[in-house]
């Protein structure tokens, strides 16, 4: 190899090798410091795209899990109201069965109907006051047949706008929130005297001139109350079905997040053993390159011995 002063080729080679070693060592140190194998798009462009899409699904699924729990709490409060209403209806039914027995005097039946009225009044109060986060649940606010009155739970990380006919990420549970006002349940009638907003058949209303508490009249109203019990019970059953589905959805989201996080980790997280080995390797190469650069920089000085 010719001795040259203007161009020191061995020095250039050593410099290039040293720069490569320093760059690789810095990259390994960054991976160890951040714990991430992909710190910028240049590290792995394809891996970055895949991992970011995974992150959308993971973060969205985590938030959907929160939504499911909120909806479960919402439904639990609604069911609590239904349970209380069901208890009132059961007690009213018992009172009607008691009153239907002809061993009761008119005065006894009148006393029974006073309690019936009080419990009817409380049913309407519960229907109007059962709320969660300012939203009333049992007053007809929600209606699955009215797009403006649906109760939609976002149970997945994506939108269903492209697949509205077969929603995978949303669940409409508005059908479970039955309007529990007496008029809707069929307990109140269009005739008879009003009692604090509650309407009884005239013949069973002590305040109505047509008051006629016969056993047959008790039995007729008993049918109405038992039908209301069935309606409330069926609503609770439907609500229970939705609660079970949301529990299943929550469990599935948990597994999805776990698996997606594991897959993302394989793409983005630093393999500490591999990165440590790479850093040590580059440190050694950096020291060797630095030593070789020193030797290469001394080569032009040999030209002086020839002059």
CSV table of C-alpha atoms in Angstrom, one decimal:
chain,number,residue,atom,x,y,z
A,1,UNK,CA,0.0,0.0,0.0
A,2,UNK,CA,1.4,3.4,-1.0
A,3,UNK,CA,2.2,5.9,1.7
A,4,UNK,CA,0.0,9.0,1.2
A,5,UNK,CA,-0.1,12.3,3.3
A,6,UNK,CA,-3.2,13.9,1.7
A,7,UNK,CA,-5.5,10.8,1.9
A,8,UNK,CA,-5.2,8.4,4.8
A,9,UNK,CA,-7.3,5.5,3.7
A,10,UNK,CA,-6.7,3.3,6.8
A,11,UNK,CA,-7.8,6.3,9.0
A,12,UNK,CA,-11.0,6.7,7.0
A,13,UNK,CA,-11.8,3.0,7.4
A,14,UNK,CA,-11.1,3.1,11.1
A,15,UNK,CA,-13.3,6.3,11.5
A,16,UNK,CA,-16.1,4.6,9.6
A,17,UNK,CA,-15.9,1.5,11.8
A,18,UNK,CA,-15.7,3.6,14.9
A,19,UNK,CA,-18.8,5.6,14.0
A,20,UNK,CA,-20.8,2.4,13.3
A,21,UNK,CA,-19.8,0.9,16.6
A,22,UNK,CA,-20.7,4.1,18.4
A,23,UNK,CA,-24.1,4.3,16.7
A,24,UNK,CA,-24.9,0.7,17.4
A,25,UNK,CA,-23.7,1.0,21.0
A,26,UNK,CA,-25.9,4.1,21.5
A,27,UNK,CA,-28.9,2.3,20.0
A,28,UNK,CA,-28.3,-0.7,22.4
A,29,UNK,CA,-28.0,1.7,25.3
A,30,UNK,CA,-31.2,3.5,24.4
A,31,UNK,CA,-33.1,0.1,24.2
A,32,UNK,CA,-31.8,-0.8,27.6
A,33,UNK,CA,-32.6,2.6,29.1
A,34,UNK,CA,-36.2,2.8,27.7
A,35,UNK,CA,-37.0,-0.9,27.8
A,36,UNK,CA,-38.3,-0.5,24.2
A,37,UNK,CA,-36.9,-2.1,21.1
A,38,UNK,CA,-38.7,0.4,18.9
A,39,UNK,CA,-38.0,3.9,20.0
A,40,UNK,CA,-38.5,5.6,16.6
A,41,UNK,CA,-40.0,4.6,13.3
A,42,UNK,CA,-36.5,3.9,11.8
A,43,UNK,CA,-35.9,1.1,14.3
A,44,UNK,CA,-38.6,-1.1,12.8
A,45,UNK,CA,-41.2,0.6,10.5
A,46,UNK,CA,-43.4,-2.4,10.0
A,47,UNK,CA,-43.2,-3.3,13.7
A,48,UNK,CA,-44.2,0.2,14.6
A,49,UNK,CA,-47.4,0.1,12.5
A,50,UNK,CA,-48.4,-3.4,13.9
A,51,UNK,CA,-47.6,-2.4,17.5
A,52,UNK,CA,-49.5,0.9,17.3
A,53,UNK,CA,-52.6,-0.9,15.9
A,54,UNK,CA,-52.3,-3.4,18.8
A,55,UNK,CA,-52.1,-0.5,21.2
A,56,UNK,CA,-55.3,0.9,19.8
A,57,UNK,CA,-57.0,-2.4,20.5
A,58,UNK,CA,-55.5,-2.8,23.9
A,59,UNK,CA,-56.3,0.7,25.2
A,60,UNK,CA,-59.7,0.5,23.6
A,61,UNK,CA,-60.4,-2.9,25.2
A,62,UNK,CA,-59.3,-1.6,28.6
A,63,UNK,CA,-61.7,1.3,28.4
A,64,UNK,CA,-64.5,-1.0,27.1
A,65,UNK,CA,-64.0,-3.1,30.2
A,66,UNK,CA,-64.6,0.0,32.3
A,67,UNK,CA,-67.7,0.7,30.3
A,68,UNK,CA,-69.0,-2.8,30.9
A,69,UNK,CA,-68.5,-2.4,34.7
A,70,UNK,CA,-70.2,0.9,34.6
A,71,UNK,CA,-73.1,-0.6,32.7
A,72,UNK,CA,-73.3,-3.5,35.2
A,73,UNK,CA,-73.5,-1.1,38.1
A,74,UNK,CA,-76.2,0.9,36.2
A,75,UNK,CA,-78.2,-2.3,35.6
A,76,UNK,CA,-77.7,-3.4,39.3
A,77,UNK,CA,-79.2,-0.1,40.5
A,78,UNK,CA,-82.2,-0.6,38.1
A,79,UNK,CA,-82.7,-4.2,39.3
A,80,UNK,CA,-82.7,-2.9,42.9
A,81,UNK,CA,-85.6,-0.7,42.0
A,82,UNK,CA,-87.4,-3.6,40.3
A,83,UNK,CA,-86.8,-5.8,43.3
A,84,UNK,CA,-88.4,-3.2,45.6
A,85,UNK,CA,-91.3,-2.8,43.2
A,86,UNK,CA,-91.7,-6.5,42.9
A,87,UNK,CA,-91.8,-6.8,46.7
A,88,UNK,CA,-94.5,-4.1,46.8
A,89,UNK,CA,-96.5,-6.0,44.2
A,90,UNK,CA,-96.1,-9.3,46.0
A,91,UNK,CA,-97.4,-7.6,49.2
A,92,UNK,CA,-100.3,-6.0,47.4
A,93,UNK,CA,-101.2,-9.4,45.9
A,94,UNK,CA,-101.2,-10.9,49.4
A,95,UNK,CA,-103.4,-8.1,50.7
A,96,UNK,CA,-105.8,-8.6,47.8
A,97,UNK,CA,-105.9,-12.4,48.5
A,98,UNK,CA,-106.6,-11.5,52.2
A,99,UNK,CA,-109.3,-9.0,51.2
A,100,UNK,CA,-111.0,-11.4,48.8
A,101,UNK,CA,-111.9,-13.6,51.7
A,102,UNK,CA,-115.5,-13.0,52.8
A,103,UNK,CA,-114.6,-13.3,56.5
A,104,UNK,CA,-113.5,-9.6,56.2
A,105,UNK,CA,-115.9,-6.8,57.0
A,106,UNK,CA,-116.2,-3.7,54.9
A,107,UNK,CA,-114.1,-1.9,57.5
A,108,UNK,CA,-111.4,-4.6,57.3
A,109,UNK,CA,-111.3,-4.4,53.6
A,110,UNK,CA,-111.1,-0.7,53.7
A,111,UNK,CA,-108.1,-0.9,56.0
A,112,UNK,CA,-106.4,-3.4,53.6
A,113,UNK,CA,-106.9,-1.0,50.7
A,114,UNK,CA,-105.3,1.9,52.6
A,115,UNK,CA,-102.1,-0.1,52.7
A,116,UNK,CA,-102.6,-1.1,49.0
A,117,UNK,CA,-102.8,2.6,48.1
A,118,UNK,CA,-99.7,3.4,50.0
A,119,UNK,CA,-97.7,0.7,48.3
A,120,UNK,CA,-99.0,1.7,44.9
A,121,UNK,CA,-97.9,5.3,45.6
A,122,UNK,CA,-94.4,4.1,46.5
A,123,UNK,CA,-94.2,2.1,43.2
A,124,UNK,CA,-94.7,5.2,41.2
A,125,UNK,CA,-92.1,7.1,43.4
A,126,UNK,CA,-89.6,4.3,42.8
A,127,UNK,CA,-90.2,4.3,39.1
A,128,UNK,CA,-89.6,8.1,39.0
A,129,UNK,CA,-86.7,8.3,41.4
A,130,UNK,CA,-84.5,5.3,40.6
A,131,UNK,CA,-81.5,7.0,39.0
A,132,UNK,CA,-77.8,6.5,38.2
A,133,UNK,CA,-75.6,9.5,37.4
A,134,UNK,CA,-78.6,11.6,36.9
A,135,UNK,CA,-80.3,9.2,34.5
A,136,UNK,CA,-83.7,7.8,35.5
A,137,UNK,CA,-84.1,4.2,34.6
A,138,UNK,CA,-87.6,2.9,35.2
A,139,UNK,CA,-89.8,5.7,33.9
A,140,UNK,CA,-89.8,4.9,30.2
A,141,UNK,CA,-86.7,6.9,29.4
A,142,UNK,CA,-85.3,4.0,27.5
A,143,UNK,CA,-87.0,2.3,24.5
A,144,UNK,CA,-85.3,-0.1,22.1
A,145,UNK,CA,-87.8,0.8,19.4
A,146,UNK,CA,-86.9,4.5,19.5
A,147,UNK,CA,-83.4,5.4,18.2
A,148,UNK,CA,-83.4,8.4,20.5
A,149,UNK,CA,-84.2,6.4,23.6
A,150,UNK,CA,-81.8,3.5,23.3
A,151,UNK,CA,-79.2,2.6,26.0
A,152,UNK,CA,-76.1,1.5,24.2
A,153,UNK,CA,-73.1,0.0,26.0
A,154,UNK,CA,-69.8,0.3,24.1
A,155,UNK,CA,-68.4,-3.2,24.8
A,156,UNK,CA,-65.6,-3.2,22.3
A,157,UNK,CA,-62.7,-1.0,21.0
A,158,UNK,CA,-64.1,-0.3,17.6
A,159,UNK,CA,-67.1,1.4,16.0
A,160,UNK,CA,-70.0,-0.6,14.6
A,161,UNK,CA,-70.9,2.1,12.0
A,162,UNK,CA,-69.7,-0.2,9.2
A,163,UNK,CA,-71.6,-3.2,10.6
A,164,UNK,CA,-74.8,-1.7,12.1
A,165,UNK,CA,-76.9,-4.8,11.3
A,166,UNK,CA,-74.6,-7.1,13.3
A,167,UNK,CA,-73.0,-5.0,16.1
A,168,UNK,CA,-69.9,-6.6,17.6
A,169,UNK,CA,-68.7,-3.7,19.7
A,170,UNK,CA,-72.0,-2.3,21.1
A,171,UNK,CA,-74.9,-3.8,23.1
A,172,UNK,CA,-78.4,-2.3,23.3
A,173,UNK,CA,-79.8,-3.1,26.8
A,174,UNK,CA,-82.6,-0.6,26.7
A,175,UNK,CA,-85.3,-3.3,26.5
A,176,UNK,CA,-84.5,-4.4,30.0
A,177,UNK,CA,-85.4,-1.1,31.6
A,178,UNK,CA,-89.2,-1.5,31.8
A,179,UNK,CA,-91.4,1.5,32.6
A,180,UNK,CA,-92.6,0.7,36.1
A,181,UNK,CA,-95.2,3.4,36.4
A,182,UNK,CA,-98.5,1.9,37.5
A,183,UNK,CA,-100.2,3.1,34.3
A,184,UNK,CA,-97.7,1.2,32.2
A,185,UNK,CA,-97.8,-1.9,34.3
A,186,UNK,CA,-101.6,-1.9,34.0
A,187,UNK,CA,-102.3,-1.6,37.7
A,188,UNK,CA,-103.8,1.8,37.4
A,189,UNK,CA,-107.0,2.2,35.4
A,190,UNK,CA,-108.6,5.0,33.4
A,191,UNK,CA,-111.5,5.1,35.8
A,192,UNK,CA,-111.8,5.6,39.5
A,193,UNK,CA,-110.7,8.3,41.9
A,194,UNK,CA,-107.1,9.5,42.0
A,195,UNK,CA,-105.1,9.1,45.2
A,196,UNK,CA,-101.8,11.0,45.0
A,197,UNK,CA,-101.5,10.2,41.4
A,198,UNK,CA,-102.4,6.6,41.9
A,199,UNK,CA,-105.6,5.3,40.4
A,200,UNK,CA,-107.5,2.3,41.7
A,201,UNK,CA,-110.7,0.8,40.3
A,202,UNK,CA,-113.5,2.9,41.7
A,203,UNK,CA,-115.1,-0.1,43.5
A,204,UNK,CA,-111.8,-0.6,45.5
A,205,UNK,CA,-111.2,3.1,46.3
A,206,UNK,CA,-112.5,4.0,49.7
A,207,UNK,CA,-112.7,7.6,48.6
A,208,UNK,CA,-114.9,6.9,45.6
A,209,UNK,CA,-118.7,6.9,45.9
A,210,UNK,CA,-118.8,3.7,43.9
A,211,UNK,CA,-116.7,1.9,46.6
A,212,UNK,CA,-117.8,-1.7,46.7
A,213,UNK,CA,-115.1,-3.9,48.2
A,214,UNK,CA,-116.6,-7.3,47.3
A,215,UNK,CA,-114.6,-10.5,47.1
A,216,UNK,CA,-115.1,-10.6,43.3
A,217,UNK,CA,-113.8,-7.0,42.9
A,218,UNK,CA,-110.7,-7.9,44.9
A,219,UNK,CA,-110.2,-11.0,42.7
A,220,UNK,CA,-110.5,-9.0,39.5
A,221,UNK,CA,-107.9,-6.5,40.6
A,222,UNK,CA,-105.7,-9.5,41.8
A,223,UNK,CA,-105.4,-10.6,38.1
A,224,UNK,CA,-104.1,-7.2,37.2
A,225,UNK,CA,-101.5,-7.1,39.9
A,226,UNK,CA,-100.3,-10.6,39.1
A,227,UNK,CA,-99.9,-9.6,35.5
A,228,UNK,CA,-97.8,-6.7,36.6
A,229,UNK,CA,-95.7,-9.1,38.8
A,230,UNK,CA,-95.1,-11.2,35.7
A,231,UNK,CA,-94.1,-8.2,33.6
A,232,UNK,CA,-91.6,-6.9,36.2
A,233,UNK,CA,-90.2,-10.4,36.7
A,234,UNK,CA,-89.7,-10.9,33.0
A,235,UNK,CA,-87.9,-7.5,32.8
A,236,UNK,CA,-85.6,-8.7,35.6
A,237,UNK,CA,-85.0,-11.9,33.7
A,238,UNK,CA,-84.1,-10.0,30.6
A,239,UNK,CA,-81.8,-7.7,32.6
A,240,UNK,CA,-80.2,-10.7,34.1
A,241,UNK,CA,-79.5,-12.1,30.7
A,242,UNK,CA,-77.8,-8.8,29.7
A,243,UNK,CA,-75.8,-8.8,32.9
A,244,UNK,CA,-74.6,-12.4,32.2
A,245,UNK,CA,-73.6,-11.3,28.6
A,246,UNK,CA,-71.7,-8.3,29.9
A,247,UNK,CA,-69.9,-10.6,32.4
A,248,UNK,CA,-68.9,-12.9,29.5
A,249,UNK,CA,-67.9,-9.9,27.4
A,250,UNK,CA,-65.7,-8.6,30.3
A,251,UNK,CA,-64.0,-11.9,30.7
A,252,UNK,CA,-63.3,-12.1,26.9
A,253,UNK,CA,-61.9,-8.6,26.9
A,254,UNK,CA,-59.6,-9.5,29.7
A,255,UNK,CA,-58.2,-12.4,27.8
A,256,UNK,CA,-57.9,-10.3,24.6
A,257,UNK,CA,-56.0,-7.6,26.4
A,258,UNK,CA,-53.7,-10.2,28.0
A,259,UNK,CA,-52.9,-11.9,24.6
A,260,UNK,CA,-52.6,-8.6,22.7
A,261,UNK,CA,-50.3,-7.2,25.3
A,262,UNK,CA,-48.1,-10.3,25.1
A,263,UNK,CA,-48.0,-10.1,21.3
A,264,UNK,CA,-47.1,-6.4,21.4
A,265,UNK,CA,-44.4,-7.0,24.0
A,266,UNK,CA,-42.7,-9.4,21.6
A,267,UNK,CA,-42.5,-6.7,19.0
A,268,UNK,CA,-41.7,-3.6,21.0
A,269,UNK,CA,-40.0,-4.6,24.3
A,270,UNK,CA,-36.2,-4.9,24.6
A,271,UNK,CA,-34.6,-8.3,25.0
A,272,UNK,CA,-32.3,-7.2,27.8
A,273,UNK,CA,-29.9,-10.2,27.3
A,274,UNK,CA,-29.6,-9.5,23.6
A,275,UNK,CA,-29.2,-5.8,24.0
A,276,UNK,CA,-26.6,-6.2,26.7
A,277,UNK,CA,-24.6,-8.5,24.6
A,278,UNK,CA,-24.9,-6.1,21.6
A,279,UNK,CA,-23.7,-3.2,23.8
A,280,UNK,CA,-20.7,-5.1,25.1
A,281,UNK,CA,-19.8,-6.2,21.6
A,282,UNK,CA,-20.0,-2.6,20.3
A,283,UNK,CA,-18.0,-1.4,23.2
A,284,UNK,CA,-15.2,-3.8,22.4
A,285,UNK,CA,-15.4,-2.9,18.7
A,286,UNK,CA,-15.4,0.8,19.6
A,287,UNK,CA,-12.2,0.3,21.6
A,288,UNK,CA,-10.6,-1.7,18.8
A,289,UNK,CA,-11.6,0.9,16.2
A,290,UNK,CA,-10.3,3.7,18.4
A,291,UNK,CA,-6.9,1.9,18.7
A,292,UNK,CA,-6.8,1.3,15.0
A,293,UNK,CA,-7.6,4.9,14.3
A,294,UNK,CA,-4.7,6.0,16.4
A,295,UNK,CA,-2.4,3.6,14.5
A,296,UNK,CA,-3.8,4.7,11.2
A,297,UNK,CA,-3.2,8.4,12.0
A,298,UNK,CA,0.5,7.7,12.6
A,299,UNK,CA,1.0,6.2,9.1
A,300,UNK,CA,1.5,9.5,7.3
A,301,UNK,CA,4.4,10.3,9.7
A,302,UNK,CA,6.4,7.5,8.0
A,303,UNK,CA,6.7,9.8,5.0
A,304,UNK,CA,9.1,12.0,6.9
A,305,UNK,CA,11.6,9.2,7.2
A,306,UNK,CA,11.7,9.0,3.4
A,307,UNK,CA,12.6,12.6,2.9
